[in-house]
Coordinates of C-alpha atoms in Angstrom, one line a residue:
M1 CA 10.2 17.8 -39.8
S2 CA 10.3 14.6 -41.8
G3 CA 12.5 11.6 -42.3
L4 CA 15.4 11.6 -44.7
G5 CA 14.3 8.5 -46.5
L6 CA 17.6 6.8 -45.5
L7 CA 18.1 3.4 -44.0
V8 CA 20.8 1.8 -42.0
L9 CA 21.1 -1.9 -43.0
N10 CA 22.7 -3.7 -40.1
L11 CA 23.1 -7.4 -40.8
Q12 CA 24.6 -8.1 -37.3
G13 CA 21.9 -6.3 -35.3
G14 CA 24.1 -3.5 -34.1
K15 CA 27.5 -2.0 -34.8
I16 CA 29.7 -3.3 -37.6
G17 CA 33.3 -3.5 -36.7
G18 CA 32.8 -1.2 -33.7
R19 CA 31.3 1.6 -35.9
W20 CA 27.8 2.5 -36.8
P21 CA 27.2 1.7 -40.5
Q22 CA 26.6 4.3 -43.2
A23 CA 23.1 4.8 -44.4
L24 CA 22.0 3.8 -47.9
P25 CA 19.7 6.2 -49.8
L26 CA 17.0 3.7 -50.7
G27 CA 13.9 5.9 -50.8
R28 CA 10.8 5.7 -48.6
S29 CA 9.7 2.1 -49.2
L30 CA 11.5 -1.3 -49.4
P31 CA 10.3 -4.7 -50.8
F32 CA 12.1 -6.5 -48.0
F33 CA 12.3 -6.4 -44.2
P34 CA 15.1 -4.2 -42.9
N35 CA 17.0 -5.5 -39.9
V36 CA 17.4 -2.4 -37.8
Y37 CA 18.8 -2.2 -34.3
G38 CA 18.9 1.5 -33.3
T39 CA 20.8 4.7 -33.6
P40 CA 24.1 6.2 -32.3
P41 CA 24.4 7.4 -28.7
L42 CA 23.4 11.0 -27.8
A43 CA 26.0 13.7 -27.4
M44 CA 24.5 15.0 -24.2
K45 CA 25.3 13.2 -20.9
G46 CA 22.9 12.2 -18.2
G47 CA 19.1 12.7 -17.9
D48 CA 16.1 10.5 -17.9
P49 CA 16.9 7.2 -19.7
Y50 CA 13.3 7.0 -21.0
I51 CA 13.4 10.4 -22.6
R52 CA 16.9 9.6 -24.0
A53 CA 15.6 6.4 -25.5
L54 CA 12.8 8.3 -27.1
M55 CA 15.2 10.8 -28.6
R56 CA 17.2 8.0 -30.2
T57 CA 14.0 6.5 -31.5
I58 CA 13.0 9.8 -33.2
T59 CA 16.4 9.7 -34.9
A60 CA 15.6 6.3 -36.4
S61 CA 13.0 7.7 -38.7
E62 CA 14.3 11.3 -39.0
A63 CA 18.0 11.0 -39.4
N64 CA 19.0 7.4 -39.5
V65 CA 22.7 7.9 -40.5
S66 CA 26.0 7.4 -38.9
K67 CA 26.5 11.1 -38.1
P68 CA 22.9 12.4 -37.5
Y69 CA 23.9 15.7 -36.0
H70 CA 25.6 16.8 -39.2
V71 CA 23.0 15.6 -41.8
I72 CA 20.7 18.0 -43.6
Y73 CA 17.6 17.4 -45.8
G74 CA 18.4 15.1 -48.7
G75 CA 21.2 13.2 -46.8
E76 CA 24.1 15.6 -47.3
Y77 CA 26.6 15.9 -44.5
V78 CA 27.9 19.3 -43.3
S79 CA 30.8 19.9 -40.9
D80 CA 30.0 23.5 -40.1
L81 CA 26.7 23.8 -38.2
S82 CA 26.9 27.5 -37.7
T83 CA 24.5 28.3 -40.5
H84 CA 22.0 25.6 -39.7
P85 CA 19.1 25.0 -39.7
N86 CA 18.9 28.0 -42.1
R87 CA 20.1 26.6 -45.4
C88 CA 17.1 25.7 -47.6
I89 CA 17.6 22.6 -49.8
L90 CA 15.3 22.2 -52.8
I91 CA 12.7 19.5 -52.4
N92 CA 13.0 17.2 -55.4
K93 CA 9.4 16.2 -55.7
K94 CA 6.8 17.1 -58.3
S95 CA 4.2 18.0 -55.7
N96 CA 6.7 20.4 -54.0
T97 CA 8.0 22.3 -57.0
N98 CA 10.1 25.3 -56.1
Q99 CA 9.8 24.5 -52.4
C100 CA 12.8 23.8 -50.2
S101 CA 13.5 22.5 -46.7
T102 CA 15.7 23.8 -43.9
A103 CA 15.5 20.5 -42.0
A104 CA 18.9 19.7 -40.3
G105 CA 20.5 17.7 -37.6
R106 CA 19.6 14.7 -35.5
Y107 CA 16.0 15.7 -35.1
Q108 CA 15.6 17.4 -38.5
F109 CA 14.7 20.8 -37.1
I110 CA 13.4 23.3 -39.6
N111 CA 14.5 26.9 -39.0
T112 CA 11.2 28.2 -37.6
T113 CA 10.7 25.3 -35.1
W114 CA 14.4 25.6 -34.0
D115 CA 14.0 29.3 -33.4
E116 CA 10.9 28.9 -31.4
K117 CA 12.1 26.0 -29.3
A118 CA 15.6 27.3 -28.8
Q119 CA 14.2 30.5 -27.4
R120 CA 12.4 28.5 -24.8
Y121 CA 14.7 25.6 -24.1
H122 CA 18.3 26.4 -25.2
P123 CA 20.6 26.4 -22.2
Q124 CA 23.2 28.8 -23.6
V125 CA 22.1 32.0 -25.5
S126 CA 24.4 34.5 -27.0
G127 CA 23.9 37.8 -28.8
L128 CA 22.3 41.2 -28.0
F129 CA 18.8 42.1 -26.8
W130 CA 17.4 42.4 -30.4
W131 CA 19.4 39.5 -31.9
K132 CA 19.9 36.1 -30.3
S133 CA 22.1 33.3 -31.4
Y134 CA 21.5 29.6 -30.5
S135 CA 24.3 27.1 -31.1
F136 CA 23.3 24.1 -33.2
E137 CA 26.2 22.0 -32.0
P138 CA 25.3 18.4 -31.2
E139 CA 25.0 18.8 -27.4
Y140 CA 22.6 21.7 -27.9
Q141 CA 20.4 19.9 -30.4
D142 CA 20.0 17.2 -27.7
A143 CA 19.5 19.7 -24.9
V144 CA 16.7 21.5 -26.7
V145 CA 14.8 18.3 -27.6
Y146 CA 15.4 16.8 -24.1
A147 CA 14.0 19.9 -22.4
W148 CA 11.1 20.1 -24.9
L149 CA 10.1 16.4 -24.5
S150 CA 10.4 16.8 -20.7
D151 CA 8.0 19.8 -20.6
S152 CA 4.6 18.3 -19.5
Q153 CA 3.0 21.7 -19.9
G154 CA 4.2 22.1 -23.5
W155 CA 2.7 18.7 -24.5
G156 CA -0.2 18.6 -22.1
V157 CA 1.0 15.2 -20.8
D158 CA 3.9 13.8 -18.9
I159 CA 5.8 12.0 -21.7
S160 CA 8.2 10.4 -19.3
Q161 CA 5.4 8.9 -17.2
L162 CA 3.7 7.5 -20.3
L163 CA 6.9 5.8 -21.4
R164 CA 7.3 4.3 -17.9
E165 CA 3.8 2.9 -18.3
G166 CA 4.8 1.3 -21.6
K167 CA 2.7 3.6 -23.8
I168 CA 5.3 4.1 -26.5
Q169 CA 2.6 3.9 -29.3
E170 CA 0.6 6.7 -27.6
V171 CA 3.7 8.8 -27.3
L172 CA 4.7 8.3 -31.0
K173 CA 1.2 9.3 -32.0
L174 CA 1.4 12.4 -29.9
L175 CA 4.7 13.4 -31.4
S176 CA 3.8 12.6 -35.0
G177 CA 2.3 16.0 -35.5
T178 CA 5.8 17.4 -35.0
W179 CA 7.9 14.6 -36.4
T180 CA 5.7 13.4 -39.3
S181 CA 7.7 10.2 -40.0
L182 CA 6.8 8.6 -36.7
G183 CA 4.0 6.5 -38.1
Y184 CA 0.8 8.6 -37.8
G185 CA 1.8 11.7 -39.8
K186 CA 1.7 12.5 -43.5
E187 CA 5.2 11.3 -44.2
T188 CA 5.3 7.8 -42.7
N189 CA 8.3 6.0 -44.0
F190 CA 9.6 2.4 -44.0
M191 CA 11.3 2.9 -40.6
S192 CA 8.0 4.0 -38.9
R193 CA 6.7 0.5 -38.2
Y194 CA 9.9 -0.6 -36.4
L195 CA 10.0 2.3 -34.0
P196 CA 8.4 0.6 -31.0
Q197 CA 11.0 -2.2 -31.1
I198 CA 13.8 0.3 -31.7
Y199 CA 12.6 2.2 -28.7
Q200 CA 12.8 -1.0 -26.6
N201 CA 16.3 -1.6 -27.8
M202 CA 17.4 1.9 -27.0
L203 CA 15.7 1.9 -23.6
A204 CA 17.5 -1.3 -22.6
E205 CA 20.8 0.4 -23.6
E206 CA 20.0 3.6 -21.8
L207 CA 18.9 1.9 -18.7
K208 CA 22.1 -0.1 -18.6
T209 CA 24.2 3.0 -19.1
S210 CA 22.2 4.8 -16.4
I211 CA 22.7 2.0 -13.9
Y212 CA 26.4 1.8 -14.6
S213 CA 26.8 5.6 -14.2
Q214 CA 25.0 5.5 -10.8
S215 CA 27.2 2.6 -9.6
K216 CA 30.5 4.5 -10.2

């Protein structure tokens, strides 16, 4: 999975007019400092605010657009998610001639990774014994990633605990083998360097939401 090469320019440090701004297709490098706050809230409700903040941070470099659940490789929006992430979009790079990418959604899942992780973590499976179907709707994109990041056996470490210890750089490095735009992989982009600060912004927001929910 790799970043879309899209950037949200937010001149007010957050939402503009109550809405998340549209992303601008500016490529993978910029000659100026982008003022970036964070990413839209998750579709799923509840859960560990540290993991939720990490999920929103991954979005910042992978699908930094106003509707991340519905974006596919190259920046195109799709309304129908029933065929994703199985639509292969041609990669327009000389080094990747005749190759394509199925990356889709908030976490830019490619089809093989989605199939593997959905089999293990998807909360609602449909289909017959020999054919399974895993909904790619927003709440399920979140549910699969949340369960995956929360699985200490799957990663060999307790990611939530590392985050509570303030080790966001260590976590990003760990995840960069999967999400290569996080700053240590082969597709570092212009958002990568800002991810630790974006994480802090998102964590503050998620902790505030969590405290409010518990007080109700």
